[in-house]
mmCIF file of C-alpha atoms in Angstrom:
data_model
loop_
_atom_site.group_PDB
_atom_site.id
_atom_site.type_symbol
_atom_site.label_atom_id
_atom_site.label_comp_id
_atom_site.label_asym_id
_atom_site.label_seq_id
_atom_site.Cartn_x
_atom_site.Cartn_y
_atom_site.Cartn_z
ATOM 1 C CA UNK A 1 6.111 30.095 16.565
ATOM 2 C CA UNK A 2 5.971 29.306 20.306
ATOM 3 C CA UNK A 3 8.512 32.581 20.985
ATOM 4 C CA UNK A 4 6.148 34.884 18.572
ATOM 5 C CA UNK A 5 3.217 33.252 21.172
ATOM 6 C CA UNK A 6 5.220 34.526 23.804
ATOM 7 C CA UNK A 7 6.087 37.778 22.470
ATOM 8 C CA UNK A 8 2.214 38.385 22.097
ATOM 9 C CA UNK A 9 1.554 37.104 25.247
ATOM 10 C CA UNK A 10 4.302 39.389 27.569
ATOM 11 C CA UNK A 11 4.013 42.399 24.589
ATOM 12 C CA UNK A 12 7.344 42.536 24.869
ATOM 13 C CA UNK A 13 9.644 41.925 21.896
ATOM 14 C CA UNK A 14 11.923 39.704 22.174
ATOM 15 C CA UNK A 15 15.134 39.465 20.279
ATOM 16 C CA UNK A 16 15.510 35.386 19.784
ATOM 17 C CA UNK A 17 12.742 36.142 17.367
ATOM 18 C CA UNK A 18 14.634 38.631 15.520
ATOM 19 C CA UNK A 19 17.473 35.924 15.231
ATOM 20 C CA UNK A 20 14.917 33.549 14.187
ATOM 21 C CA UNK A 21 13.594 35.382 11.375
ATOM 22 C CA UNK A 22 17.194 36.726 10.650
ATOM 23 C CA UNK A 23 18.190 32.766 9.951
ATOM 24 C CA UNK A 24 14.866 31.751 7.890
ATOM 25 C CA UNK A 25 15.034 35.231 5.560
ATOM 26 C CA UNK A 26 15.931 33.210 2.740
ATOM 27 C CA UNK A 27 12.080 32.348 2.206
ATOM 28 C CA UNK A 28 12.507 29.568 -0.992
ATOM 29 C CA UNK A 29 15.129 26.633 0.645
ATOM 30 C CA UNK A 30 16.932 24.985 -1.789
ATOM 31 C CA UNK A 31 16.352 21.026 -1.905
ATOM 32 C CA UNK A 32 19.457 18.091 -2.418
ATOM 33 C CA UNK A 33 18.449 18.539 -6.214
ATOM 34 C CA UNK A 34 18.750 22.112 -6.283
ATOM 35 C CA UNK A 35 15.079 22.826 -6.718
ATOM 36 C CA UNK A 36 13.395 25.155 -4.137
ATOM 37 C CA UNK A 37 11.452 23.583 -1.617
ATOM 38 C CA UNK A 38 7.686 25.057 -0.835
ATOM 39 C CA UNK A 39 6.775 22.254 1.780
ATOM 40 C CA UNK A 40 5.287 23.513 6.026
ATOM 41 C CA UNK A 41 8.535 21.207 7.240
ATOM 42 C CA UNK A 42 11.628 22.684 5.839
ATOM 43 C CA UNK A 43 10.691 24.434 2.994
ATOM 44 C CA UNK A 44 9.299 28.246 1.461
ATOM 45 C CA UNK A 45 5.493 27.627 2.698
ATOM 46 C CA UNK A 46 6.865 26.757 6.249
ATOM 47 C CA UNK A 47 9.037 30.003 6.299
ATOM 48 C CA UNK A 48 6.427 32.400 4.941
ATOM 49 C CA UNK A 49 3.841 31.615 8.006
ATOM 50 C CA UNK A 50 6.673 32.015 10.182
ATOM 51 C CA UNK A 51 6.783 35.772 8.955
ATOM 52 C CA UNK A 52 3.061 35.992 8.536
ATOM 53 C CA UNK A 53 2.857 34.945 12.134
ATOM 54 C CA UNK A 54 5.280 37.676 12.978
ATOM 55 C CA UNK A 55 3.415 40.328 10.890
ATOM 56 C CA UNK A 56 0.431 39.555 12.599
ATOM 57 C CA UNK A 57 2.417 39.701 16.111
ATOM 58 C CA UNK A 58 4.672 43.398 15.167
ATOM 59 C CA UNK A 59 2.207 44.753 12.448
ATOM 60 C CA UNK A 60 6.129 45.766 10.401
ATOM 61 C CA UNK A 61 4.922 46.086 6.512
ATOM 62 C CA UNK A 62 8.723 44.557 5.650
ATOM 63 C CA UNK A 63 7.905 41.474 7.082
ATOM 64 C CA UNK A 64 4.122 40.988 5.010
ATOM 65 C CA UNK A 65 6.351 41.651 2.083
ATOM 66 C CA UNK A 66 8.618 38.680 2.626
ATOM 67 C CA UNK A 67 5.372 36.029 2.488
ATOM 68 C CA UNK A 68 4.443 37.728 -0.345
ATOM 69 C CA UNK A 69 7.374 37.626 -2.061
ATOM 70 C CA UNK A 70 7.404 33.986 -1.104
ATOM 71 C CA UNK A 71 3.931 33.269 -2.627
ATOM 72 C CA UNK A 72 4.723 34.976 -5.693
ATOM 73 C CA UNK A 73 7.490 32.835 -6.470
ATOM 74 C CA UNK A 74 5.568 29.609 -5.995
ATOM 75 C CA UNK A 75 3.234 30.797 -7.606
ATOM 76 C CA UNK A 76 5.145 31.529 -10.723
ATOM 77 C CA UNK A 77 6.935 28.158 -10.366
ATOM 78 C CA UNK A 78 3.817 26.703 -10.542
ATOM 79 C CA UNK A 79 3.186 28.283 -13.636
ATOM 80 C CA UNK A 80 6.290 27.669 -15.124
ATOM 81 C CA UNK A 81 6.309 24.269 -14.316
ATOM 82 C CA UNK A 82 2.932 23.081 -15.150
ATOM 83 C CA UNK A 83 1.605 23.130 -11.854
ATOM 84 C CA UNK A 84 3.792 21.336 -9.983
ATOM 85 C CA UNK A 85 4.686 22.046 -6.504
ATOM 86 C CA UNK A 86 7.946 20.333 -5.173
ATOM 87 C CA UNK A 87 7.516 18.888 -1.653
ATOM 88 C CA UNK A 88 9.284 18.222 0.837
ATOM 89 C CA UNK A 89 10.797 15.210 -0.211
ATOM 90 C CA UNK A 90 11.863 13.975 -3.729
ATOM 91 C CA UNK A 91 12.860 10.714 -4.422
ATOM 92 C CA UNK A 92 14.407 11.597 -7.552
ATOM 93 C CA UNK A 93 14.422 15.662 -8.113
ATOM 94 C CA UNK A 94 11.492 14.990 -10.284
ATOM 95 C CA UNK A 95 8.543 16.858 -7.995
ATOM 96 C CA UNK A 96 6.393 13.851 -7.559
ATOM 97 C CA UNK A 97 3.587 15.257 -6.378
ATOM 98 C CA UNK A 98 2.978 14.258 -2.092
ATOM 99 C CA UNK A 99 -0.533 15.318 -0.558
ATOM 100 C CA UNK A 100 0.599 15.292 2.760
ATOM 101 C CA UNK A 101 0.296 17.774 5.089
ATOM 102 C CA UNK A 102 4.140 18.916 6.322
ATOM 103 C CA UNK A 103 6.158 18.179 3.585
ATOM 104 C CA UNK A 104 3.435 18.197 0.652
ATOM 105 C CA UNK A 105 0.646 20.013 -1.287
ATOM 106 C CA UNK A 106 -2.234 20.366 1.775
ATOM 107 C CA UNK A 107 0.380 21.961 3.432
ATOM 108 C CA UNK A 108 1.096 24.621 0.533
ATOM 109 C CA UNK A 109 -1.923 25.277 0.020
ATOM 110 C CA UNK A 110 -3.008 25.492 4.115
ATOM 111 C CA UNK A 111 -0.377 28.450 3.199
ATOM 112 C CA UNK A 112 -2.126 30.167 0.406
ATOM 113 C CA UNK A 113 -5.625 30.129 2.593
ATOM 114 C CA UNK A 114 -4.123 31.690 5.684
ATOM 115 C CA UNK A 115 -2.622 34.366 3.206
ATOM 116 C CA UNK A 116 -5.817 34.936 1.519
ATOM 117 C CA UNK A 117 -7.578 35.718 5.116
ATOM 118 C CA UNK A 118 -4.400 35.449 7.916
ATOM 119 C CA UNK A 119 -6.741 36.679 11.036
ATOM 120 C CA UNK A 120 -9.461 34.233 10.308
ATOM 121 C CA UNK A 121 -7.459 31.105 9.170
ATOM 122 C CA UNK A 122 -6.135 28.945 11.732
ATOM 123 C CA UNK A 123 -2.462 28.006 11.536
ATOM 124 C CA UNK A 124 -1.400 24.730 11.517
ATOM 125 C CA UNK A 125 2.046 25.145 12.653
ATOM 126 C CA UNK A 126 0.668 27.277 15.502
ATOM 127 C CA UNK A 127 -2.735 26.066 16.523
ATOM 128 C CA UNK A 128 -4.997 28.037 18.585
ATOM 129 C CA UNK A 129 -6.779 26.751 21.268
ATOM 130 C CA UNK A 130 -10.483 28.349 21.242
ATOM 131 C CA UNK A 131 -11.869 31.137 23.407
ATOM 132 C CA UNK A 132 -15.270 30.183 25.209
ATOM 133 C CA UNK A 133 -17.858 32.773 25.193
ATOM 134 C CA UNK A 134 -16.200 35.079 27.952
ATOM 135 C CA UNK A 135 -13.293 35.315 25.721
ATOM 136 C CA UNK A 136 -11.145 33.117 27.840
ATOM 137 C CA UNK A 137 -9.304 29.914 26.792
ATOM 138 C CA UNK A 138 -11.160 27.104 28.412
ATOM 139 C CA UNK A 139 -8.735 25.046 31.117
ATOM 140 C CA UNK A 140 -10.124 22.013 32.013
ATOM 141 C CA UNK A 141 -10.034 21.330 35.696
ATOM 142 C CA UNK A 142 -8.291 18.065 36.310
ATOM 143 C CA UNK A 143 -6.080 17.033 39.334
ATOM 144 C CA UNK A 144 -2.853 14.821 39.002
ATOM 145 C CA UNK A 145 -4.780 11.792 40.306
ATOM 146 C CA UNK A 146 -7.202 12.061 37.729
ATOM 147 C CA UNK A 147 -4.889 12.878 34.380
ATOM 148 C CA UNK A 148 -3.127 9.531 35.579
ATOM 149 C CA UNK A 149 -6.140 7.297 35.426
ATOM 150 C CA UNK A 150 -7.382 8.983 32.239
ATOM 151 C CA UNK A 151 -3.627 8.280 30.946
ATOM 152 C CA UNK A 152 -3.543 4.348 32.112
ATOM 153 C CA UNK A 153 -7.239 3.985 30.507
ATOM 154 C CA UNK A 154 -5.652 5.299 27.300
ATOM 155 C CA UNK A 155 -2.541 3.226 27.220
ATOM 156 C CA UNK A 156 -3.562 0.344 28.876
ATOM 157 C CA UNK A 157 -7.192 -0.542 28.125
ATOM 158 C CA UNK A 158 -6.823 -4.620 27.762
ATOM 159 C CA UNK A 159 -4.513 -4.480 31.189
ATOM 160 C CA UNK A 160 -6.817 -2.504 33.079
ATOM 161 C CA UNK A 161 -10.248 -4.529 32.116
ATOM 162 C CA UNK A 162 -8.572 -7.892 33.094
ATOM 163 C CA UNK A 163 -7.111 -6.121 36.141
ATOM 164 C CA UNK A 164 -10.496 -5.159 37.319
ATOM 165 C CA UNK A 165 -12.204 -8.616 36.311
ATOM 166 C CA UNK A 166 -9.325 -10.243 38.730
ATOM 167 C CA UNK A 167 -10.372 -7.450 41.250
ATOM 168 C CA UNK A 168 -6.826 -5.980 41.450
ATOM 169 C CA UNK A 169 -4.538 -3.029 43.023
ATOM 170 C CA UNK A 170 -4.033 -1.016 39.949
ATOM 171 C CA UNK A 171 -0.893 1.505 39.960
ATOM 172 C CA UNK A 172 -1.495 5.117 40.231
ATOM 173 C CA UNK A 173 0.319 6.105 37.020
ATOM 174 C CA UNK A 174 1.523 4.192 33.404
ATOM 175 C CA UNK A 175 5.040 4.694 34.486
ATOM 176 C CA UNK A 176 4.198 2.125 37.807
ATOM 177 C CA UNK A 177 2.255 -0.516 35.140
ATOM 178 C CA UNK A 178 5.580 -2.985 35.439
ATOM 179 C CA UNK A 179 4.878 -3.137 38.659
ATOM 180 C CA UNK A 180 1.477 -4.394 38.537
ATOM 181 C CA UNK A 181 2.074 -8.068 38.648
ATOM 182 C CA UNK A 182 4.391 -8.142 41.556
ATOM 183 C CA UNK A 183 2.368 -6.480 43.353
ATOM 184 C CA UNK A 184 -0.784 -8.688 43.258
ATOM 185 C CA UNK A 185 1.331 -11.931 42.146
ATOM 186 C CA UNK A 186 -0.120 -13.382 45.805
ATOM 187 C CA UNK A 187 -3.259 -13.358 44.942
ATOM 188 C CA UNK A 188 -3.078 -14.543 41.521
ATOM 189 C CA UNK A 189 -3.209 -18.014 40.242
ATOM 190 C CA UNK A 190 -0.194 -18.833 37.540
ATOM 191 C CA UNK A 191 -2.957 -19.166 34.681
ATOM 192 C CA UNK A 192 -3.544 -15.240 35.799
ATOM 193 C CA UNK A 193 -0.564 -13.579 36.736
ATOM 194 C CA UNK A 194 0.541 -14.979 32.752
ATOM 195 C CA UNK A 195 -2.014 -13.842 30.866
ATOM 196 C CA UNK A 196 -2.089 -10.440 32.655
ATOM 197 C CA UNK A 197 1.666 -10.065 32.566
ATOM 198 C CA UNK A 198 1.640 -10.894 28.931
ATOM 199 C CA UNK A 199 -1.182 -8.467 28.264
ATOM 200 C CA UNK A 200 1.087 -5.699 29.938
ATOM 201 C CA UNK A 201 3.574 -6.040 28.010
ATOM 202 C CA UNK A 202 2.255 -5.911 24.830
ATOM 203 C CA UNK A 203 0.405 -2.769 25.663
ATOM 204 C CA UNK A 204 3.518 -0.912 26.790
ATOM 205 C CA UNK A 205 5.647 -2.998 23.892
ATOM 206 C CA UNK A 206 2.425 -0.726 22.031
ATOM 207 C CA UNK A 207 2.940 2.396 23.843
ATOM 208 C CA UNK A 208 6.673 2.616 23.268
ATOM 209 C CA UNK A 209 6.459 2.136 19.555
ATOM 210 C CA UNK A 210 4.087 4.849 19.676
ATOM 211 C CA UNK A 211 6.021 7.534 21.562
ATOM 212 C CA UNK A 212 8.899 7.024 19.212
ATOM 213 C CA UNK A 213 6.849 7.473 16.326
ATOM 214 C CA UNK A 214 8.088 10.130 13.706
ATOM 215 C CA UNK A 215 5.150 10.104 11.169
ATOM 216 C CA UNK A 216 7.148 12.256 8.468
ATOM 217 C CA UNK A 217 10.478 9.566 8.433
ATOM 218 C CA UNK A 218 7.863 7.118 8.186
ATOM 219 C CA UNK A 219 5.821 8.132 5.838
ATOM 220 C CA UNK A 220 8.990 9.628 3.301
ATOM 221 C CA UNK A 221 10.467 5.600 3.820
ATOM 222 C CA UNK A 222 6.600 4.308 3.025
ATOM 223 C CA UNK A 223 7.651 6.520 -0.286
ATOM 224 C CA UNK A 224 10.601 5.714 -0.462
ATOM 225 C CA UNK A 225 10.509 1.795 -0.614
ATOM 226 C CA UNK A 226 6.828 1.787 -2.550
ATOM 227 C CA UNK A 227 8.280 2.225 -5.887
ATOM 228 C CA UNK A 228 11.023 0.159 -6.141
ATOM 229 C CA UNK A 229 9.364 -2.650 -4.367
ATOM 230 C CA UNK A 230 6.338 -2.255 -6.936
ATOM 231 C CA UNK A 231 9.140 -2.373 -9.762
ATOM 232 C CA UNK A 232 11.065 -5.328 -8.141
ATOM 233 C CA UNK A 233 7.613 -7.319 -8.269
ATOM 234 C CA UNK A 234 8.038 -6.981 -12.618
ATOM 235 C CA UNK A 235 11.193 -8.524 -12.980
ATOM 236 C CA UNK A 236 11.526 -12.267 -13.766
ATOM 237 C CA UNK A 237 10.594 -14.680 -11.195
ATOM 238 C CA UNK A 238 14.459 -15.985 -11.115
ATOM 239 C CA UNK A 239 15.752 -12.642 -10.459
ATOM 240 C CA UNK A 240 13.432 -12.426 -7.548
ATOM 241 C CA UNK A 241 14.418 -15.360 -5.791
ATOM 242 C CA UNK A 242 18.164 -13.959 -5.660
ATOM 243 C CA UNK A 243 17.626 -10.577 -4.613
ATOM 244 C CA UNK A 244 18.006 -9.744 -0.391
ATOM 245 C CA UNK A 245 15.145 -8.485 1.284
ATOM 246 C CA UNK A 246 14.624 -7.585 4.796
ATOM 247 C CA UNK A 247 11.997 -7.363 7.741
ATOM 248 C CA UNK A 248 10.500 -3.228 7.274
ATOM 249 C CA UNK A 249 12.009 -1.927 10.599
ATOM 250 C CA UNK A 250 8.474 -0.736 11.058
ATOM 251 C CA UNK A 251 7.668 -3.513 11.443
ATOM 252 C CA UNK A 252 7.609 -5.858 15.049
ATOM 253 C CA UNK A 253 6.418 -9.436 15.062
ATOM 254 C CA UNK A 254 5.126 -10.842 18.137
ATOM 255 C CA UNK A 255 4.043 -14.412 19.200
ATOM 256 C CA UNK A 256 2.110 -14.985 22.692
ATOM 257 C CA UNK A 257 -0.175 -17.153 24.559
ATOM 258 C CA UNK A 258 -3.587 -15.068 24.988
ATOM 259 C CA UNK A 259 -5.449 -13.983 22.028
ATOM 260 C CA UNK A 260 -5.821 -10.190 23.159
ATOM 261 C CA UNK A 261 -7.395 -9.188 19.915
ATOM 262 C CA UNK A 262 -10.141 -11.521 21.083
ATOM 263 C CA UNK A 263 -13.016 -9.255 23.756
ATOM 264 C CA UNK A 264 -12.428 -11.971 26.417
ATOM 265 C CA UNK A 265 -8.707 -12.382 26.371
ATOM 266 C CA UNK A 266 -8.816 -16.055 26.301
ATOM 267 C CA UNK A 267 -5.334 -17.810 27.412
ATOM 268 C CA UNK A 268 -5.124 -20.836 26.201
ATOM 269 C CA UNK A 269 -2.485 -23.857 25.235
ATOM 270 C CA UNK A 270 -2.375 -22.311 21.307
ATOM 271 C CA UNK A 271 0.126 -19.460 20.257
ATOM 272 C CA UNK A 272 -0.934 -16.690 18.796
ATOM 273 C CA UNK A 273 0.779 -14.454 16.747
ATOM 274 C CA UNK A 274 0.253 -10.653 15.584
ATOM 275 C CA UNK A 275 2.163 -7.831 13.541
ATOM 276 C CA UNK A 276 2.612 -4.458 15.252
ATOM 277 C CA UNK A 277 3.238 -1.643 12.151
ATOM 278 C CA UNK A 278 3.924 1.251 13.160
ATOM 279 C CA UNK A 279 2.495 3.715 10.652
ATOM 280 C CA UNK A 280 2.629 7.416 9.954
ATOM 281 C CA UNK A 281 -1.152 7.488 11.555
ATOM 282 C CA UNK A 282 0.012 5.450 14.560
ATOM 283 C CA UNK A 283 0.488 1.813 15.564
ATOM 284 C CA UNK A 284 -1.564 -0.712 13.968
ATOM 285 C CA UNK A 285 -2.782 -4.158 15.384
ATOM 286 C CA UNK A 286 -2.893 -7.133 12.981
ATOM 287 C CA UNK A 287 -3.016 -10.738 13.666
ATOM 288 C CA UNK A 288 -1.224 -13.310 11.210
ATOM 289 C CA UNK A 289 -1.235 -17.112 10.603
ATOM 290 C CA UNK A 290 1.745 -19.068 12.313
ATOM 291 C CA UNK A 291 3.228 -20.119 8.488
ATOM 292 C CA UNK A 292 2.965 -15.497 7.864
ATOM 293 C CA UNK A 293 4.825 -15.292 10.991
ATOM 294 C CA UNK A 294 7.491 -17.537 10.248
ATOM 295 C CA UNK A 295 8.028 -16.232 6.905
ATOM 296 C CA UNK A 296 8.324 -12.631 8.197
ATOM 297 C CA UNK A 297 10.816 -13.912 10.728
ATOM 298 C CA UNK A 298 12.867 -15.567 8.369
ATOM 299 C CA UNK A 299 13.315 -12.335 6.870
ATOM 300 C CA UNK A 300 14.430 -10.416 10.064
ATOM 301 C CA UNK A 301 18.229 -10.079 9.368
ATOM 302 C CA UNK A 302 19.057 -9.553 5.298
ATOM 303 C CA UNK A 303 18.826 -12.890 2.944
ATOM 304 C CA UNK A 304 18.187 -14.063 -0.394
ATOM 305 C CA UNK A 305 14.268 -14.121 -1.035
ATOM 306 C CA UNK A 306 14.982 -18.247 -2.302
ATOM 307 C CA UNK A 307 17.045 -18.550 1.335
ATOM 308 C CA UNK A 308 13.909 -17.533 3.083
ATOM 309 C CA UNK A 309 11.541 -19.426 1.008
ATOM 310 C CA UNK A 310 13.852 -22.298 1.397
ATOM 311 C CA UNK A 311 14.074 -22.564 5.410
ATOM 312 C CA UNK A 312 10.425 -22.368 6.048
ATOM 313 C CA UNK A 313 10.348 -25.292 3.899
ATOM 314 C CA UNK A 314 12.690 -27.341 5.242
ATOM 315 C CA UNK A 315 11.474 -25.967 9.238
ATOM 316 C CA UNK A 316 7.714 -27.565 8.290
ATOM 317 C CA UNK A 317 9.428 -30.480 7.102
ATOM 318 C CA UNK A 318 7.561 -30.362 3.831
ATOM 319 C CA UNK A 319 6.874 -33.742 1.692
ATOM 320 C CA UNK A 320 8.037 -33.745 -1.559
ATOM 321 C CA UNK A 321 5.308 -34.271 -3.394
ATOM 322 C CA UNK A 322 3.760 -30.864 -1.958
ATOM 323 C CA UNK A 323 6.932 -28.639 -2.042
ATOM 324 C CA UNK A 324 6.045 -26.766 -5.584
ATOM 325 C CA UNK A 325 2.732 -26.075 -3.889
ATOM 326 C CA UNK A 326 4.136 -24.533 -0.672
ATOM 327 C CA UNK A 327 6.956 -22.811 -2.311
ATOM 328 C CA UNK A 328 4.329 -21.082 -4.776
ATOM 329 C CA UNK A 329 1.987 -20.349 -1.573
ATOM 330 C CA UNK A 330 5.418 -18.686 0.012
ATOM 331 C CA UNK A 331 5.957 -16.737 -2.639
ATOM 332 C CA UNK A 332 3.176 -15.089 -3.042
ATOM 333 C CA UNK A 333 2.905 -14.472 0.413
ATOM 334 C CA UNK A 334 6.838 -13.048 0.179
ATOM 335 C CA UNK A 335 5.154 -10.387 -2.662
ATOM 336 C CA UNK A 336 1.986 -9.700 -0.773
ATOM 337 C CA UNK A 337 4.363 -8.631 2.052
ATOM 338 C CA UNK A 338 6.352 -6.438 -0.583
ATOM 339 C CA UNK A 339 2.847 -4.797 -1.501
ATOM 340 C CA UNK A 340 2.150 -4.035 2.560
ATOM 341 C CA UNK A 341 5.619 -2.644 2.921
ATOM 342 C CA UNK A 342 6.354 -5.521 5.280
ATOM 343 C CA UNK A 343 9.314 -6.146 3.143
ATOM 344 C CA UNK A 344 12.310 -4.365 1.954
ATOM 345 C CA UNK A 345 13.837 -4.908 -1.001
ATOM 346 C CA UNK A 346 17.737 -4.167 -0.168
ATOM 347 C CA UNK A 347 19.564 -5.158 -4.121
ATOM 348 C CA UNK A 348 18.513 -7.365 -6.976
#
């Protein structure tokens, strides 16, 4: 898509776009199940605007013809299979129907619309920034210095606000924010240089998790995991307690001093502790009980659920008398966690 850009940009054609199209002419991909695939990612859909995009760019009839070949064969599909559209990813070969965008449904049928009407529909795998009224693309006039402290307010909002409170020399750019507390460590008082280097690292702990992000592996393994963990939570208590689960690797557990889901980023004596999941929408913030968090973490390399269950127990020194009670509470905490996705269920 970016070369066709560029081809319409220079009017020159350009011949890594012929080998391009050459390689995706076979419009309907066949799947691991040897089903087509229609999905924008890797299937027919996401080949056909390819060569719409193209038609639109060279105006060559042959190339129209391929996307509609391509929608007519979906379209029969469809037919022939009761409306179902395969996406992207099947579990099981079956077509379960996904309404994602990239590898499901809103992305087959983002297809059919920019078919219907391909000069006034807006393609998602090449988006269009908008003209302003002199038929220009608007540029917005920004200077290095300024795109860095628009980046460090994004990135690091706690850091910054507790920065400025302790009237501090901020770093120019969010590469330089490790940096921060050596530099004004002088002036600081221990209490202070802490709770502000603890409140850094979170945020970039944050900001890594969320530039390694890949929201269509996570969301196929939020698939992927939901049934079987929803079936696992049918079986018989017993069989439960001796199957292996395992921390969701989207999952990071972390235990600190200030409370910086709290406005004023109080630092005091308690711990608190907080779940990072990263998402196929981005990183989410939630904060747990101490008893959640040790559970989770008892769970962070493969065990028997009962194992798990069983060292919590014996780490809160638990009286006998109350042990049924907190292994029931544990439990059901271990299942709720299944629900979230929290949990992995790895054999049972």
């Amino acid at each position: 898509m970016a070369r066709l850009r560029a081809e319409a940009l220079t009017s020159r054609r350009r011949q890594d776009v012929d080998r391009a199209l050459a390689r995706t002419r076979q419009v309907t991909p066949i799947g691991q199940h040897g089903t087509p695939v229609f999905a924008l990612c890797h299937g027919g859909a996401g080949n056909a605007l390819l060569f719409l995009q193209a038609y639109q760019v060279r105006g060559e009839a042959e190339l129209l013809n391929v996307v509609r070949e391509t929608a007519d064969f979906m379209l029969n599909y469809a037919v022939e299979h009761e409306g179902t559209y395969l996406s992207g990813v099947s579990v099981s070969g079956k077509g379960e129907p996904d309404e994602s965008m990239m590898i499901g449904e809103a992305g087959i049928g983002s297809f059919y619309l920019r078919l219907r009407d391909p000069f006034n529909t807006p393609c998602v795998l090449a988006p269009a920034v908008p003209a302003n009224r002199a038929g220009q693309a608007p540029r917005q006039k920004m200077d290095r210095a300024t795109m860095e402290r628009t980046l460090l307010r994004k990135c690091f909002p706690r850091t910054l606000k507790l920065a400025n409170t302790l009237k501090m020399t901020i770093p120019s750019d969010p590469g330089s924010m490790d940096r921060l507390v050596p530099t004004n460590r002088d002036g600081l008082a221990d209490e202070e240089a802490n709770r502000l280097a603890e409140i850094c690292n979170l945020e970039q702990k944050k900001l890594s998790l969320e530039m390694d992000l890949n929201p269509v592996l996570v969301s196929f393994k939020q698939r992927y995991y939901y049934e079987p963990s929803l079936a696992f939570l049918q079986v018989a208590e017993k069989e439960q307690l001796a199957a292996r689960l395992s921390l969701a690797e989207e999952v990071t557990l972390l235990a600190h001093d200030t409370n910086w889901l709290d406005p004023q980023q109080k630092f005091d004596q308690d711990q608190h502790f907080m779940l990072l999941v990263t998402t196929s929408r981005g990183v989410v913030e939630q904060s747990i009980s101490e008893l959640t968090f040790d559970l989770l973490t008892a769970f962070a390399k493969p065990v028997a659920m009962s194992m798990a269950i069983a060292a919590v127990v014996t780490d809160y020194e638990v009286p006998s008398e109350q042990l049924t009670q907190v292994r029931t509470a544990l439990l059901t905490q271990t299942r709720s966690a299944l629900r979230a996705g929290l949990l992995r269920v790895l054999g049972h």
